[in-house]
PDB file of C-alpha atoms in Angstrom:
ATOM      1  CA  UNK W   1      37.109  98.362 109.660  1.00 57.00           C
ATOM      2  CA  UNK W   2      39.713 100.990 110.019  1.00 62.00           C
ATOM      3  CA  UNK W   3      39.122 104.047 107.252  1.00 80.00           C
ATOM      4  CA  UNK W   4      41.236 107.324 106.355  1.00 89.00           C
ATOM      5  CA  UNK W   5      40.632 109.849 109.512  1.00 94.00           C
ATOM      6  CA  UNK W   6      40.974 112.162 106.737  1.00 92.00           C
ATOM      7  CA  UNK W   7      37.186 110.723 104.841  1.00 92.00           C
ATOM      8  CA  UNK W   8      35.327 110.743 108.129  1.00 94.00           C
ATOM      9  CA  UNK W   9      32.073 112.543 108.497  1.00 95.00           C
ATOM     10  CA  UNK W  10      31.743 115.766 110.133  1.00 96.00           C
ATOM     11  CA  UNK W  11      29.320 113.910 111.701  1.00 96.00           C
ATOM     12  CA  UNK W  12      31.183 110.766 113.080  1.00 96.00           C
ATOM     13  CA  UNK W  13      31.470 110.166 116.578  1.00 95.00           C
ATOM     14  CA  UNK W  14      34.920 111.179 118.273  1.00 97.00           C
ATOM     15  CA  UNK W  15      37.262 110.181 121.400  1.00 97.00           C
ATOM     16  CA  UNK W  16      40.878 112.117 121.967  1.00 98.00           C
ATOM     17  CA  UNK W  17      42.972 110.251 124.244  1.00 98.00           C
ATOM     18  CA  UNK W  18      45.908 112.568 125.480  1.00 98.00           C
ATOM     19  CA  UNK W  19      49.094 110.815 126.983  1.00 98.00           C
ATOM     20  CA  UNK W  20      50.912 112.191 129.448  1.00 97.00           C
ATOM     21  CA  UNK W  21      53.892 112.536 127.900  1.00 97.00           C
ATOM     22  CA  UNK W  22      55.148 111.872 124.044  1.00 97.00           C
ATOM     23  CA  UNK W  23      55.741 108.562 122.769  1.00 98.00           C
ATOM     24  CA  UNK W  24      58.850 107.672 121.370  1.00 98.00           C
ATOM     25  CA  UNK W  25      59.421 106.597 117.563  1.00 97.00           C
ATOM     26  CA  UNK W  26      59.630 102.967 118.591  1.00 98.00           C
ATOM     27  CA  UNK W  27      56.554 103.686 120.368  1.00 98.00           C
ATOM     28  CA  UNK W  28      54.699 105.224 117.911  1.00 98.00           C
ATOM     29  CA  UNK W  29      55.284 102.395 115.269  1.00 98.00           C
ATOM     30  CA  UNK W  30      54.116 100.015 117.574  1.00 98.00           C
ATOM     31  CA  UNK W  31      51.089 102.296 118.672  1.00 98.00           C
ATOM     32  CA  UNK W  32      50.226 102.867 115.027  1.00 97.00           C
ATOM     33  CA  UNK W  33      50.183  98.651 114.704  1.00 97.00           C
ATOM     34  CA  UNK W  34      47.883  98.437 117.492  1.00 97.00           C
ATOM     35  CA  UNK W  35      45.830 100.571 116.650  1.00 97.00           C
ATOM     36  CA  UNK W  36      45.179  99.002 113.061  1.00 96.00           C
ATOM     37  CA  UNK W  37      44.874  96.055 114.439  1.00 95.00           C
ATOM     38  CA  UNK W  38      42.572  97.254 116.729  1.00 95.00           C
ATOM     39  CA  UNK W  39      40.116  98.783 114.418  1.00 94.00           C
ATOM     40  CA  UNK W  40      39.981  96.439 111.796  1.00 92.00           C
ATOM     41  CA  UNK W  41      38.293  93.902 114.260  1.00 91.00           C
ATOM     42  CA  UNK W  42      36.481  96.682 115.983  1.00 91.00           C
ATOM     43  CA  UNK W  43      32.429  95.993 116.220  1.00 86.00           C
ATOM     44  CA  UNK W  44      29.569  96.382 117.558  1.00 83.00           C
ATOM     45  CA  UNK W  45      26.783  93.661 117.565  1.00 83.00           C
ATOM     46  CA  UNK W  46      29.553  91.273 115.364  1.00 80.00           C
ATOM     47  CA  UNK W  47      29.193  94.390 112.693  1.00 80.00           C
ATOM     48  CA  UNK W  48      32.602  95.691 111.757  1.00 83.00           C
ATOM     49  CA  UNK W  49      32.566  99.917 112.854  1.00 90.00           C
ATOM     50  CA  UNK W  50      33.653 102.047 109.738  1.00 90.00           C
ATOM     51  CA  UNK W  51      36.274 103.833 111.909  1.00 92.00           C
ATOM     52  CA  UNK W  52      39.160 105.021 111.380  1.00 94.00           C
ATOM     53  CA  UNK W  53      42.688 106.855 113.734  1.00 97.00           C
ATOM     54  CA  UNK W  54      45.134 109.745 114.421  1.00 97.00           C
ATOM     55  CA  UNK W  55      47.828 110.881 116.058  1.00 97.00           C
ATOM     56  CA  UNK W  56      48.728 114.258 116.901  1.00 97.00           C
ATOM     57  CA  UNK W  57      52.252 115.882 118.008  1.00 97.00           C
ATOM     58  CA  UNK W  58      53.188 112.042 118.922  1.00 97.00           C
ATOM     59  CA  UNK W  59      50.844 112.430 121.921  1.00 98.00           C
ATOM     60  CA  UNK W  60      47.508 112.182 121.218  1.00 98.00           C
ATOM     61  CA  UNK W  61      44.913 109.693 119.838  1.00 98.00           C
ATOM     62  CA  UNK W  62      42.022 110.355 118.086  1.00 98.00           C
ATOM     63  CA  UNK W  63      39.303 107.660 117.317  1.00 97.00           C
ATOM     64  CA  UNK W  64      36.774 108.443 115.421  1.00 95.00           C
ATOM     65  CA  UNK W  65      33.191 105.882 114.103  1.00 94.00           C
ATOM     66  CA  UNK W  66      31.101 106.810 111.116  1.00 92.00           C
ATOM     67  CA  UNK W  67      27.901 105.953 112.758  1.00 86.00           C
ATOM     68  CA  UNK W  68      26.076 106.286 109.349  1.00 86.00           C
ATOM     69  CA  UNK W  69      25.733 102.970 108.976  1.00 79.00           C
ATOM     70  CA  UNK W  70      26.519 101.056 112.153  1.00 78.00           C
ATOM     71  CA  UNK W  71      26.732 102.542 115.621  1.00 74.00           C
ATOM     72  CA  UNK W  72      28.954 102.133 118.146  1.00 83.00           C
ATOM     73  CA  UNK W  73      27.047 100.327 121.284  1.00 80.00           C
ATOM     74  CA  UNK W  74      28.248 100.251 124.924  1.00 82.00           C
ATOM     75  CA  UNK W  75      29.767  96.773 124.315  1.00 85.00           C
ATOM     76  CA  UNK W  76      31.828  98.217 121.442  1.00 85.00           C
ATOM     77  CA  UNK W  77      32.684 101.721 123.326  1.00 88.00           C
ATOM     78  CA  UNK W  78      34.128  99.359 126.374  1.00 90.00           C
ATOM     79  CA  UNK W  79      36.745  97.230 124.567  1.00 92.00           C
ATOM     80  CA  UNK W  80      37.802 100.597 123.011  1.00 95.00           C
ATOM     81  CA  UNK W  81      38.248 101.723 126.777  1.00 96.00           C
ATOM     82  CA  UNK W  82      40.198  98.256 127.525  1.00 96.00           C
ATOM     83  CA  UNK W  83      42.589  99.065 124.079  1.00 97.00           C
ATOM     84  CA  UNK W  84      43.502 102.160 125.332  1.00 98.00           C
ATOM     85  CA  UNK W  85      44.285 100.906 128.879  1.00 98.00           C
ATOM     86  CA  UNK W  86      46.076  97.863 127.373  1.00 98.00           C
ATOM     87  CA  UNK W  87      48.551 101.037 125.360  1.00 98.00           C
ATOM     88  CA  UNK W  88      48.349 102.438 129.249  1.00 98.00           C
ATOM     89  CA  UNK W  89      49.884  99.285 130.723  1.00 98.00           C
ATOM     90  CA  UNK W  90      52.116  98.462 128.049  1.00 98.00           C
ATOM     91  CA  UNK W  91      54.170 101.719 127.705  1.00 98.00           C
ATOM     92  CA  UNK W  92      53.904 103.244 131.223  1.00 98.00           C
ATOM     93  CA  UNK W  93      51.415 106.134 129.936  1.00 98.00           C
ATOM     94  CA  UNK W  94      47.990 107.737 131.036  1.00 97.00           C
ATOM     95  CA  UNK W  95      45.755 108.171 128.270  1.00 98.00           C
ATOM     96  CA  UNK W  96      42.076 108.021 130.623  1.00 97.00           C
ATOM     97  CA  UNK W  97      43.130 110.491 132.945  1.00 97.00           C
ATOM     98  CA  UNK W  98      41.170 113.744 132.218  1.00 95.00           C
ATOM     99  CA  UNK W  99      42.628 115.989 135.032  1.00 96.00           C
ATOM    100  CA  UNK W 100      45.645 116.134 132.865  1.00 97.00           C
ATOM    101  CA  UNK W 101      45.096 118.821 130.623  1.00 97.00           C
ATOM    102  CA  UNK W 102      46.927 119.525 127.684  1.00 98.00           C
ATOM    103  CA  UNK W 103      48.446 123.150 126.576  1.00 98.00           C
ATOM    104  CA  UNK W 104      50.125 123.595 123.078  1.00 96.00           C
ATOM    105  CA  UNK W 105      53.055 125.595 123.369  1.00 92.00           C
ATOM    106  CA  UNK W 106      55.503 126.002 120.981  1.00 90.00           C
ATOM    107  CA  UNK W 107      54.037 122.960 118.656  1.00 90.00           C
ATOM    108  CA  UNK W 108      54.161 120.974 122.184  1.00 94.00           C
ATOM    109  CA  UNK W 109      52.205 119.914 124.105  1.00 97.00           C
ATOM    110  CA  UNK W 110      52.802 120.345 127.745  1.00 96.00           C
ATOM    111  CA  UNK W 111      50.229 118.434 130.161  1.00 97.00           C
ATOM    112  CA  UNK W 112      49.592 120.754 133.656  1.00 97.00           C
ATOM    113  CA  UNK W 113      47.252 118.716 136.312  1.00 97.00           C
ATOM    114  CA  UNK W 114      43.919 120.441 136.627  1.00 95.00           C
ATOM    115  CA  UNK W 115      44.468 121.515 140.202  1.00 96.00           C
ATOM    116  CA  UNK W 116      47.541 123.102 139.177  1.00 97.00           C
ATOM    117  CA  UNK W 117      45.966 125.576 135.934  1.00 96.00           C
ATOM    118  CA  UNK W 118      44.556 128.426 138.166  1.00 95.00           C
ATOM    119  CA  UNK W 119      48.051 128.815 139.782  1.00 96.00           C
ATOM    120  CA  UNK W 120      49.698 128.998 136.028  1.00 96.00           C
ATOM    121  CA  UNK W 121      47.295 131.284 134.828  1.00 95.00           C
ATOM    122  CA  UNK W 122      47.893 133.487 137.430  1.00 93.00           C
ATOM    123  CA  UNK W 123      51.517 133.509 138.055  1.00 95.00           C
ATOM    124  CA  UNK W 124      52.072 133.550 133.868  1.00 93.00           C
ATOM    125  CA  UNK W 125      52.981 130.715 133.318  1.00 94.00           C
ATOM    126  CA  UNK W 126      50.081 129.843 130.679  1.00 95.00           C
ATOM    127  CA  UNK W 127      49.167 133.078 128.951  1.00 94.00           C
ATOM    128  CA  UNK W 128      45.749 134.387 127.799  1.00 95.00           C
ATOM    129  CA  UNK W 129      46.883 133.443 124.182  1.00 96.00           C
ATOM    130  CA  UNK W 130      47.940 130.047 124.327  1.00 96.00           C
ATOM    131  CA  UNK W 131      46.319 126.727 123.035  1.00 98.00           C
ATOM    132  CA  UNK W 132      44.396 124.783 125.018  1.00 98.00           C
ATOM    133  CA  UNK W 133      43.590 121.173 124.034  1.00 98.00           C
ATOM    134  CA  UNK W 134      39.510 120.668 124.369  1.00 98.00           C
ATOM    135  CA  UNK W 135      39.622 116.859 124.439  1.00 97.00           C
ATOM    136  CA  UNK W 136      35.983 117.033 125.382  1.00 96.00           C
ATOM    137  CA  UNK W 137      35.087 117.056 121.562  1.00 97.00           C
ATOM    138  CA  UNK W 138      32.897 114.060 120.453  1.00 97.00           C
ATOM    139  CA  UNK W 139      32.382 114.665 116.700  1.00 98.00           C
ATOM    140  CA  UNK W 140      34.469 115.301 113.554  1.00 98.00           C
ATOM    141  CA  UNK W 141      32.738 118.643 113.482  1.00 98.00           C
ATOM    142  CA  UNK W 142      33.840 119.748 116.698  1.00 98.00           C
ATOM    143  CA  UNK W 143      37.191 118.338 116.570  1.00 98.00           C
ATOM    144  CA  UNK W 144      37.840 120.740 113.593  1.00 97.00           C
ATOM    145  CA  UNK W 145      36.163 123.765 115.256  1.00 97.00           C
ATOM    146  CA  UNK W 146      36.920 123.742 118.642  1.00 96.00           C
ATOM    147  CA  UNK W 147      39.991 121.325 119.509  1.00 98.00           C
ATOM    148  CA  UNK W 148      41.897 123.971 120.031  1.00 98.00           C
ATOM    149  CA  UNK W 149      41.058 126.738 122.179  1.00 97.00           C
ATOM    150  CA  UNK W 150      43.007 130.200 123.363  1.00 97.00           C
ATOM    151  CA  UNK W 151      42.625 130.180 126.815  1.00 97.00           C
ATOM    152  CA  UNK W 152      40.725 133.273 127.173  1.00 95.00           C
ATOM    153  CA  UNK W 153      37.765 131.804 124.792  1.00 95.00           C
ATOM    154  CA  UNK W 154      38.049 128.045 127.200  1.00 96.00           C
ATOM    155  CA  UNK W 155      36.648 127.380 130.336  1.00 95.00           C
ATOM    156  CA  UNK W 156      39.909 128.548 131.596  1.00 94.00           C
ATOM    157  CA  UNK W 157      39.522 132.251 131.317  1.00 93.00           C
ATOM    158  CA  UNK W 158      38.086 132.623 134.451  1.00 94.00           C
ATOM    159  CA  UNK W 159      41.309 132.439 136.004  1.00 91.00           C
ATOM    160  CA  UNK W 160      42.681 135.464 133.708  1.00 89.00           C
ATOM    161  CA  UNK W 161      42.614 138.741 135.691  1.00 77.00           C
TER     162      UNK W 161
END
């Protein structure tokens, strides 16, 4: 049952999935169609999920369940999985792969490999003050609070000298 991301509780449960680069406008219109599709046959125990979808900077997607009145079960959490590695497969795109980590820059996002964020840190590259993405979030609440992240205030500040 897809909803307004917009009317979901602060309470409702939360995935980001971050692609690896941003779709195009053709892409996007066809995302967007998926993922309506997707949700309004999305269940859990043959009970329609009140859920509901976003996308951010043409890059990332945000599903979120109002578990108020149904929950989402492990049967209901996997074909969400299989969805987003059907988008995977049918535009060339990582959206699962969580060493990828995304930095907004300049209303961008730019996507550094985690083994490569140390080495940016130091050398500059990424600065004390820039935005990074927590897609670790898993409720409304958080996503609002803490989705974004300065550097020195993430798990990342470790690296700042």
């Amino acid at each position: 049952m897809n909803h307004s991301f917009d009317q979901m509780p602060d309470d409702a449960r939360l995935w980001v999935y971050q692609s690896n680069r941003k779709f195009s406008s053709l892409e996007l219109d066809d995302i967007n169609s998926s993922l309506r599709e997707f949700l309004a046959s999305w269940a859990a125990h043959e009970t329609a999920l009140k859920s509901a979808y976003t996308l951010y900077y043409d890059q990332v997607i945000v599903l979120a369940v109002d578990e108020s009145s149904h929950g989402a079960s492990g049967c209901s959490i996997d074909a969400s999985v299989a969805f987003m590695k059907s988008l995977e497969q049918t535009y060339a795109i990582s959206l699962l792969d969580r060493t990828q980590i995304g930095f907004l820059i300049d209303q961008e996002i730019r996507v550094l490999n985690l083994s490569k964020i140390k080495e940016a840190i130091i050398s500059h590259k990424i600065k004390a003050e820039d935005i990074i993405l927590n897609n670790s979030v898993s409720s409304v609440a958080e996503f609002k609070k803490s989705w974004y992240q300065t550097v020195n205030q993430s798990w990342c500040k470790k690296y700042i000298a």
